[in-house]
């Protein structure tokens, strides 16, 4: 359970607005462990794979345009129930429905500029981590705070 992983990404607007550190900080503060992190400029083809489930949606072209408009920061985070907690920490898809205290609820307004991505299930997290990272880019290590975060 403590080895569960999720894919978290700071979108181009989050990078441009200088919110990368804030997002990383919240996951670190919570006690989650960073196991992969890179900045990259994803191609449209790559993003179409990442968002394949949404390809029929009317907002899909705009979503791909926005997501490919600049560099993103892709990350994998590890820890107990990190998929579900990651979603809770991000807030609702539409920032106007996100509670203050969540990342989206604290930093954005429009659904098409919601600054961050998080996997919605353990299975999709596995798929997304596999899509964004090679095996060599994923680190296995024991955090020195492990015994103080988990009982
Ligand atoms: P989430 O990112 O919370 O997992 P999702 O997977 O349903 O949400 O959609 C992916 C992204 O697509 C979302 O972060 C922003 C965009 N999006 C979703 N619904 C939208 C809508 N109704 N209008 C515009 N963009 C939308
Ligand atoms: Mg989603």
mmCIF file of N, CA, C and O in Angstrom, residues 5 14 20-21 27 55 80 85 98 114-116 118 133:
data_model
loop_
_atom_site.group_PDB
_atom_site.id
_atom_site.type_symbol
_atom_site.label_atom_id
_atom_site.label_comp_id
_atom_site.label_asym_id
_atom_site.label_seq_id
_atom_site.Cartn_x
_atom_site.Cartn_y
_atom_site.Cartn_z
ATOM 1 N N UNK A 5 1.615 4.416 -6.397
ATOM 2 C CA UNK A 5 2.165 5.588 -7.091
ATOM 3 C C UNK A 5 1.105 6.312 -7.903
ATOM 4 O O UNK A 5 0.179 5.679 -8.412
ATOM 5 N N UNK A 14 0.643 26.311 -14.905
ATOM 6 C CA UNK A 14 1.262 26.196 -13.579
ATOM 7 C C UNK A 14 2.744 26.512 -13.629
ATOM 8 O O UNK A 14 3.293 27.164 -12.734
ATOM 9 N N UNK A 20 5.128 25.637 -9.589
ATOM 10 C CA UNK A 20 5.748 24.303 -9.540
ATOM 11 C C UNK A 20 6.188 23.953 -8.109
ATOM 12 O O UNK A 20 5.843 22.898 -7.575
ATOM 13 N N UNK A 21 6.940 24.864 -7.507
ATOM 14 C CA UNK A 21 7.472 24.611 -6.164
ATOM 15 C C UNK A 21 6.366 24.414 -5.141
ATOM 16 O O UNK A 21 6.455 23.541 -4.272
ATOM 17 N N UNK A 27 2.974 18.100 -1.683
ATOM 18 C CA UNK A 27 3.111 16.636 -1.647
ATOM 19 C C UNK A 27 4.247 16.229 -0.691
ATOM 20 O O UNK A 27 4.125 15.256 0.050
ATOM 21 N N UNK A 55 -11.074 11.858 -26.034
ATOM 22 C CA UNK A 55 -10.921 12.270 -27.436
ATOM 23 C C UNK A 55 -12.236 12.677 -28.112
ATOM 24 O O UNK A 55 -12.219 13.420 -29.091
ATOM 25 N N UNK A 80 1.095 5.841 0.712
ATOM 26 C CA UNK A 80 -0.185 5.224 1.049
ATOM 27 C C UNK A 80 -1.354 6.045 0.487
ATOM 28 O O UNK A 80 -1.471 7.240 0.792
ATOM 29 N N UNK A 85 -5.561 10.544 -2.449
ATOM 30 C CA UNK A 85 -5.177 11.762 -1.734
ATOM 31 C C UNK A 85 -4.679 12.834 -2.700
ATOM 32 O O UNK A 85 -4.930 14.015 -2.491
ATOM 33 N N UNK A 98 -13.701 23.669 -6.614
ATOM 34 C CA UNK A 98 -12.625 23.203 -5.728
ATOM 35 C C UNK A 98 -12.629 24.010 -4.443
ATOM 36 O O UNK A 98 -12.649 25.239 -4.477
ATOM 37 N N UNK A 114 -6.514 24.748 -15.357
ATOM 38 C CA UNK A 114 -6.574 24.281 -13.964
ATOM 39 C C UNK A 114 -5.245 23.786 -13.407
ATOM 40 O O UNK A 114 -5.205 23.051 -12.421
ATOM 41 N N UNK A 115 -4.171 24.171 -14.009
ATOM 42 C CA UNK A 115 -2.756 24.137 -13.565
ATOM 43 C C UNK A 115 -2.115 22.797 -13.201
ATOM 44 O O UNK A 115 -0.894 22.723 -13.104
ATOM 45 N N UNK A 116 -2.921 21.767 -12.973
ATOM 46 C CA UNK A 116 -2.297 20.511 -12.568
ATOM 47 C C UNK A 116 -3.126 19.308 -12.985
ATOM 48 O O UNK A 116 -4.333 19.418 -13.197
ATOM 49 N N UNK A 118 -3.729 15.018 -12.050
ATOM 50 C CA UNK A 118 -3.462 13.885 -11.162
ATOM 51 C C UNK A 118 -4.245 12.670 -11.622
ATOM 52 O O UNK A 118 -5.408 12.786 -12.016
ATOM 53 N N UNK A 133 7.198 8.075 -18.211
ATOM 54 C CA UNK A 133 8.534 7.770 -17.688
ATOM 55 C C UNK A 133 9.030 6.412 -18.152
ATOM 56 O O UNK A 133 8.258 5.451 -18.239
#
